[in-house]
Coordinates of C-alpha atoms and ligand atoms in Angstrom, one line a residue:
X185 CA 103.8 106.5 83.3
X186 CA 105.9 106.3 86.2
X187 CA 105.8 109.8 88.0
X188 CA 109.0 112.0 88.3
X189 CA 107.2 115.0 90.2
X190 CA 109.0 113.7 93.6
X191 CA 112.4 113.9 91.8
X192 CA 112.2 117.2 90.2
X193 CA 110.6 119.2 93.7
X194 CA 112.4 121.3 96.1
X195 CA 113.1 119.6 99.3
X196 CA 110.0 120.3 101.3
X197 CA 109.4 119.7 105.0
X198 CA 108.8 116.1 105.9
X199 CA 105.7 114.6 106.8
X200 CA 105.0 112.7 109.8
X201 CA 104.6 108.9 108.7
X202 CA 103.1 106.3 110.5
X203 CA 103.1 102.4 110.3
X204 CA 100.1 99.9 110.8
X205 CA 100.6 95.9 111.8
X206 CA 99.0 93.6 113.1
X207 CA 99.8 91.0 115.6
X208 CA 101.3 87.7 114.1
X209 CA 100.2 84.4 114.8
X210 CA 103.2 82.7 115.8
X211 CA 106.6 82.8 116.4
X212 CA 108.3 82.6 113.4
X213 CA 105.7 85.6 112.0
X214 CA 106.6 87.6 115.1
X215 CA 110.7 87.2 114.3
X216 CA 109.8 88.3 110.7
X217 CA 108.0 91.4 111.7
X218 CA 110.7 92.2 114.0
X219 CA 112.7 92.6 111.0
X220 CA 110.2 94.6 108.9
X221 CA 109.7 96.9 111.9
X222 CA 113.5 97.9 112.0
X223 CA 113.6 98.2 108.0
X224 CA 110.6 101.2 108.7
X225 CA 111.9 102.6 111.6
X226 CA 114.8 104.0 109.3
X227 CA 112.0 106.2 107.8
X228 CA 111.8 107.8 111.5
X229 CA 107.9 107.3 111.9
X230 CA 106.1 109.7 114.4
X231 CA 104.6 106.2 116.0
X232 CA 103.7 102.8 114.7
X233 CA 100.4 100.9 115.1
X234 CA 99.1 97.4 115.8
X235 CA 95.7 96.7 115.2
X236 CA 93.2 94.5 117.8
X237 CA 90.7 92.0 116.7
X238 CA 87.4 93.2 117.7
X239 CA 85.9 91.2 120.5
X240 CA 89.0 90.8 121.9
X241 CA 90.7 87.9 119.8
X242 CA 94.3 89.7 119.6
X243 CA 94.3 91.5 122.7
X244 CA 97.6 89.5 123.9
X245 CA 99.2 89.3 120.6
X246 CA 98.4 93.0 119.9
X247 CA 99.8 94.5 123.8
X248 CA 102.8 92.1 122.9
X249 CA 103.6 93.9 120.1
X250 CA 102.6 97.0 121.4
X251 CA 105.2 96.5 123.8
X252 CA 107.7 95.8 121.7
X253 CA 107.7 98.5 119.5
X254 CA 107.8 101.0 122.7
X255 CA 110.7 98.4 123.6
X256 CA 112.1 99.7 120.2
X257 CA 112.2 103.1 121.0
X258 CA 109.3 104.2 118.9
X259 CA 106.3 105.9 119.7
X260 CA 103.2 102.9 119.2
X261 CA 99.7 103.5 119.2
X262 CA 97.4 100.1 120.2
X263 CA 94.3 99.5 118.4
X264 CA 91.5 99.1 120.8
X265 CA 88.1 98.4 120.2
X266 CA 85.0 98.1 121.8
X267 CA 82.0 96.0 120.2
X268 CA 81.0 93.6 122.5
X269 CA 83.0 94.6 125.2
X270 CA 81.8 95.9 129.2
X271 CA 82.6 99.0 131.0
X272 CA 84.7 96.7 133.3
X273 CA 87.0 95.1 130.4
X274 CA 87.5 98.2 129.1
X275 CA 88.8 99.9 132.0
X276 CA 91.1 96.8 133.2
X277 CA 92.6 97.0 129.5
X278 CA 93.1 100.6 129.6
X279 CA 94.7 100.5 133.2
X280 CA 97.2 97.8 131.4
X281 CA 98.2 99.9 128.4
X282 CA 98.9 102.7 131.0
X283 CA 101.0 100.5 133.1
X284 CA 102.7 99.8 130.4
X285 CA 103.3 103.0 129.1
X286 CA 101.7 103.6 126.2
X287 CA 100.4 107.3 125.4
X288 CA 98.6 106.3 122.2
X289 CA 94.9 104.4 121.1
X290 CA 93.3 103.9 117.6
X291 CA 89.7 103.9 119.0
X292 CA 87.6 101.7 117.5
X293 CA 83.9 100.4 117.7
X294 CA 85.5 97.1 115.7
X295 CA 83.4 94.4 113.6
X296 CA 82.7 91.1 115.4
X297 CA 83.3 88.0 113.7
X298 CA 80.0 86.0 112.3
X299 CA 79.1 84.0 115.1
X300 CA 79.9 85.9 117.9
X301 CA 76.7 87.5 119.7
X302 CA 76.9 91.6 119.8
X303 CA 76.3 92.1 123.4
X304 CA 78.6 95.0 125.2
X305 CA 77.7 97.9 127.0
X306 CA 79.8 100.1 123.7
X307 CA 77.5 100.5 120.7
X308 CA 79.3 103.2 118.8
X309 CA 83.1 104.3 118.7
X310 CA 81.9 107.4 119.5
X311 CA 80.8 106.0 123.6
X312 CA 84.4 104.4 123.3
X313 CA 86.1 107.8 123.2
X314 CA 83.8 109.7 125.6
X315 CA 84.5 106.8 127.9
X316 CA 88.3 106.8 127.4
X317 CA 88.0 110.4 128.3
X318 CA 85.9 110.0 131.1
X319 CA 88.3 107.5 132.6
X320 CA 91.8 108.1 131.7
X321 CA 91.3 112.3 130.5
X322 CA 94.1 113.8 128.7
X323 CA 96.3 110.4 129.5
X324 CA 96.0 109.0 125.8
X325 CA 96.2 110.5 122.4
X326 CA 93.2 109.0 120.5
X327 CA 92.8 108.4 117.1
X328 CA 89.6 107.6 115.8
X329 CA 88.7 106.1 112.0
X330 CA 86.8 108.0 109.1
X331 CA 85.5 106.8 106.1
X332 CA 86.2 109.2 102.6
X333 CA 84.0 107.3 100.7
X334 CA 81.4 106.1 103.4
X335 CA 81.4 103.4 106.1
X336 CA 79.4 100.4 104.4
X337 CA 76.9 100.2 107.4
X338 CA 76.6 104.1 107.3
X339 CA 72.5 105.1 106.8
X340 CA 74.0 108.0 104.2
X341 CA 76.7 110.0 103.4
X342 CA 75.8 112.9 105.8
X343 CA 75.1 110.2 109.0
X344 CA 78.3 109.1 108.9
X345 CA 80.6 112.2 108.5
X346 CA 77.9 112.7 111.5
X347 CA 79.2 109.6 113.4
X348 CA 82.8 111.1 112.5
X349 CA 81.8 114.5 114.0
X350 CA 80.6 112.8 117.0
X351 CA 84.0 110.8 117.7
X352 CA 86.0 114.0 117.5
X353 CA 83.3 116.1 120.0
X354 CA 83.8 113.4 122.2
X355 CA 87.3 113.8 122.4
X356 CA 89.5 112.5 119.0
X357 CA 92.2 113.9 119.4
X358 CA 93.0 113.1 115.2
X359 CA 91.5 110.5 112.5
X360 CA 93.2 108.1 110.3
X361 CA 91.0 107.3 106.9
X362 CA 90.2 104.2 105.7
X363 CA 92.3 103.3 102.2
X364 CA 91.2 104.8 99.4
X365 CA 92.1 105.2 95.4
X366 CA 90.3 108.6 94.8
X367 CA 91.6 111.4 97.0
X368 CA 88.9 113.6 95.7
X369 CA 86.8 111.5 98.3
X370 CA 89.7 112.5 101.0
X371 CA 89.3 116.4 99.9
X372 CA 85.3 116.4 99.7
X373 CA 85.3 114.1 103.2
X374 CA 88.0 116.9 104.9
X375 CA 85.9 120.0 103.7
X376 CA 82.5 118.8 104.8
X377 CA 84.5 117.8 108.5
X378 CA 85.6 121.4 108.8
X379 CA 82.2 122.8 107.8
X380 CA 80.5 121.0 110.5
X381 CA 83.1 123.4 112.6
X382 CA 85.5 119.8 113.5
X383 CA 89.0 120.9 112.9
X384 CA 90.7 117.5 113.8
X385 CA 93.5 116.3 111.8
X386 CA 92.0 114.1 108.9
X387 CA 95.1 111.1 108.2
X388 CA 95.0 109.6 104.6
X389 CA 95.1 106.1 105.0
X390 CA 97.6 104.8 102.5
X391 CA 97.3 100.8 101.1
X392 CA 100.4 100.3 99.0
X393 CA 98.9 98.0 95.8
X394 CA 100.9 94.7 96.1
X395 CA 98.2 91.7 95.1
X396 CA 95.3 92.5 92.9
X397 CA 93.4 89.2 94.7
X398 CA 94.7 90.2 98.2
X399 CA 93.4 94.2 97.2
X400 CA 90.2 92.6 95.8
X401 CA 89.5 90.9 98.9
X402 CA 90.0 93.6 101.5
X403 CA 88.2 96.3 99.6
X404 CA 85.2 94.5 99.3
X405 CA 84.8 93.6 102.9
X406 CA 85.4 97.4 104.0
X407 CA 83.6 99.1 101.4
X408 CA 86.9 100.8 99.7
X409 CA 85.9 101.7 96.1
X410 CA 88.7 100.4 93.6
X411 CA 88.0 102.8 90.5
X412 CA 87.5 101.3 87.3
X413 CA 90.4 102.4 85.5
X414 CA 93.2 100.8 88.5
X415 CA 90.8 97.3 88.9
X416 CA 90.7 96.5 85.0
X417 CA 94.6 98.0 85.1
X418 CA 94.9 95.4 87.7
X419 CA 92.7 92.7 86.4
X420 CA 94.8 93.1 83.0
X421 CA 97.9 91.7 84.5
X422 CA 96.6 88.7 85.7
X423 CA 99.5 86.6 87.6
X424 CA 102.4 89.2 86.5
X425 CA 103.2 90.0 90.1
X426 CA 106.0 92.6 88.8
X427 CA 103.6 94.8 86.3
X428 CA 101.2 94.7 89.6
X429 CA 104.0 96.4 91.8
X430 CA 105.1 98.9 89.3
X431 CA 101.6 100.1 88.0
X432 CA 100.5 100.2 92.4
X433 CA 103.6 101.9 93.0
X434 CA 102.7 104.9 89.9
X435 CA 99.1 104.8 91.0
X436 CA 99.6 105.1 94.7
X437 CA 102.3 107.6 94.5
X438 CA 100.4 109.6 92.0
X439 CA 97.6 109.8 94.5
X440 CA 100.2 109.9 97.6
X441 CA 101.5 113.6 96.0
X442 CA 97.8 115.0 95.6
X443 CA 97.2 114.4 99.0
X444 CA 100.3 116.1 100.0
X445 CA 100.3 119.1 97.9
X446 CA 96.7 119.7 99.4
X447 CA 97.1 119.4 102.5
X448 CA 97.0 116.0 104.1
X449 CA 98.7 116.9 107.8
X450 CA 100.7 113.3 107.4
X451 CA 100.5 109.8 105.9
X452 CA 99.5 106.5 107.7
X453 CA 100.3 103.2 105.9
X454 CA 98.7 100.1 106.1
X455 CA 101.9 98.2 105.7
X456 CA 100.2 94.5 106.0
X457 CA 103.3 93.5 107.7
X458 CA 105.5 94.2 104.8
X459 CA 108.0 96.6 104.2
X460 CA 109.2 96.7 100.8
X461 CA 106.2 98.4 98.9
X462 CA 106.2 101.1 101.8
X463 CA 109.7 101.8 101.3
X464 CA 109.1 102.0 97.7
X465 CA 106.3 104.7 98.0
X466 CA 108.1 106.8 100.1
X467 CA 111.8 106.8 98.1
X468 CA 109.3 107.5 94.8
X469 CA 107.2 110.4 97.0
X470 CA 110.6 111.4 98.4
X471 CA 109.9 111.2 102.1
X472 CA 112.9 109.0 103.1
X473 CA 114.6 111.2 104.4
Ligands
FAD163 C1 92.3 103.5 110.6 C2 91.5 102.2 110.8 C3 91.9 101.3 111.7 C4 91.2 100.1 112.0 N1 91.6 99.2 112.9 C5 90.9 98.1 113.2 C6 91.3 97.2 114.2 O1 92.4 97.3 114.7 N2 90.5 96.2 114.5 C7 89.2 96.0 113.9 O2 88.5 95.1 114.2 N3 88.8 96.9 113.0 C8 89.6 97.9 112.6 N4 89.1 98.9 111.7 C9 87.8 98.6 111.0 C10 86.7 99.2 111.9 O3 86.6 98.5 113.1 C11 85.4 99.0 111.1 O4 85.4 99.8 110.0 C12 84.1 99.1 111.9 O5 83.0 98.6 111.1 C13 83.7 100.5 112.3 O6 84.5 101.0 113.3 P1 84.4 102.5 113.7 O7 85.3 102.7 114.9 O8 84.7 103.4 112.5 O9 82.9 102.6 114.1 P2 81.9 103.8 114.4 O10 82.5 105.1 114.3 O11 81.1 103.4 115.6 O12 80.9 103.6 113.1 C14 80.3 102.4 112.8 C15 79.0 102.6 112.0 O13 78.0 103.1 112.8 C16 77.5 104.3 112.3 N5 77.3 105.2 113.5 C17 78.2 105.7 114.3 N6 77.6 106.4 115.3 C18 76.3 106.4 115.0 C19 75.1 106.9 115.7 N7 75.2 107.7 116.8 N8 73.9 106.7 115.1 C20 73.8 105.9 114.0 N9 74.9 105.4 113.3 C21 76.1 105.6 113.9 C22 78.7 104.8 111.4 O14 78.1 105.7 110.4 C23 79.2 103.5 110.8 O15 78.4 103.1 109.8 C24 89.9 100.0 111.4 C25 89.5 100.9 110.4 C26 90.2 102.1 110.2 C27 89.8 103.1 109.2

């Protein structure tokens, strides 16, 4: 049933929204995004992101962009991470995000395509951000990623909010979850952070349901659980694109005003390039203002 709780509430102070892209492959893609970016920018976001290919595949596609959102006159934050990468590379890279003005990183440790040795003098985010700080100090605002509902390479539970711990005592500034259905996860994940004595803002992660295949996909390569109830929801639709939408849009913004009412210190959407289904959530959650 679609939610009215957004309609009927008082006004209440906005969040701070972010947006996440990632670099296009060519030039028509890149004239596209342009478009979306400006469609999102009307929501006022606090900054928007581009992600990085780990090893290094985006890097010019992803400072491009970078670039052209701060040529936009919004806040951007570049993805950046570190698996297989040197001391020296990182440091050149860092020096070039300077130059070019950027106050923001997503620090990441990354996943290297099959096929690509590991290598690197970075094993863990965690040596990412110490180094950052070591290098650059207070000169960047770095986010790091958490995982609710547990990195799939994580030992247990407990090593990875660990490995969390461990990016923000190295100097996170904030954190910006991986997607997930269940916000109970998000609530049980922030709780355990702050009783480990780590009071760094904890980001939902929000993925806007669009393509039950495309949803499928992505959740299985980075270990989001899909509960039961949305993937036979979904898997009941089959090709009706439209009952897809509508039942995402419910589900997400259900969840969407949990995470609000308890807390969650602002949203983060993993647009996938797209604007429309962002939008959406945020007129139905009433943060388009
Ligand atoms: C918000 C967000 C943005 C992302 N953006 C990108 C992107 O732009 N490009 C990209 O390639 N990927 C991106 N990813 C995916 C991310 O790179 C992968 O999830 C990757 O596998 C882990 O990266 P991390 O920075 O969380 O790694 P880490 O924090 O280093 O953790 C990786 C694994 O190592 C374990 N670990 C960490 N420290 C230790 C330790 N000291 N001892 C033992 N185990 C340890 C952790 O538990 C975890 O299982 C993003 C993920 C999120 C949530």
């Amino acid at each position: 049933m679609p939610s009215t709780r957004a309609a009927t509430q008082e006004p209440h102070v906005r969040l701070p929204l972010s947006f996440e892209f990632f670099p296009t492959k060519t030039p028509e893609g890149a004239v596209k995004l342009r478009a979306v970016r400006q469609q999102l920018y009307e929501m006022k976001p606090e900054f928007c992101s581009v992600t990085y290919g780990a090893g290094g595949s985006t890097h010019a596609g992803t400072f491009a962009a970078v670039g052209e959102i701060l040529s936009e006159g919004v806040d951007a934050a570049s993805h950046f991470s570190c698996i297989g990468a040197t001391r020296a590379t990182v440091r050149t890279q860092l020096a070039e995000l300077k130059t070019m003005g950027v106050k923001r990183l997503v620090a990441l440790r990354g996943d290297l395509p099959s096929g690509y040795g590991v290598g690197g003098e970075f094993q863990y985010a965690s040596d990412l951000v110490g180094f950052i700080r070591e290098e650059t100090g207070r000169d960047f605002h770095v986010e790091v990623a958490c995982y609710p509902e547990v990195h799939p390479q994580a030992r247990s539970p407990e090593a990875d909010l660990q490995a969390f711990a461990a990016k923000a005592r190295a100097g996170a500034d904030s954190a910006i979850t991986q997607y997930f259905f269940n916000a109970d996860a998000y609530f049980r994940f922030v709780d355990d952070a702050r009783r480990l004595g780590i009071d760094t803002p904890i980001v939902p992660g929000v993925m806007p349901i669009t393509s039950s295949t495309q949803l499928m996909r992505f959740s299985d390569a980075c270990g989001a659980e899909i509960p039961r109830w949305i993937r036979l929801r979904l898997q009941s639709y089959g090709d009706d694109t439209a009952s897809i939408k509508a039942f995402g849009l419910d589900a997400v913004a259900q969840m969407c005003e949990r995470l609000c009412a308890g807390g969650a210190p602002a949203l983060h959407f993993y647009t996938m390039n797209q604007a429309t289904a962002t939008l959406a959530l945020l007129e139905r959650l009433g943060l388009n203002a």
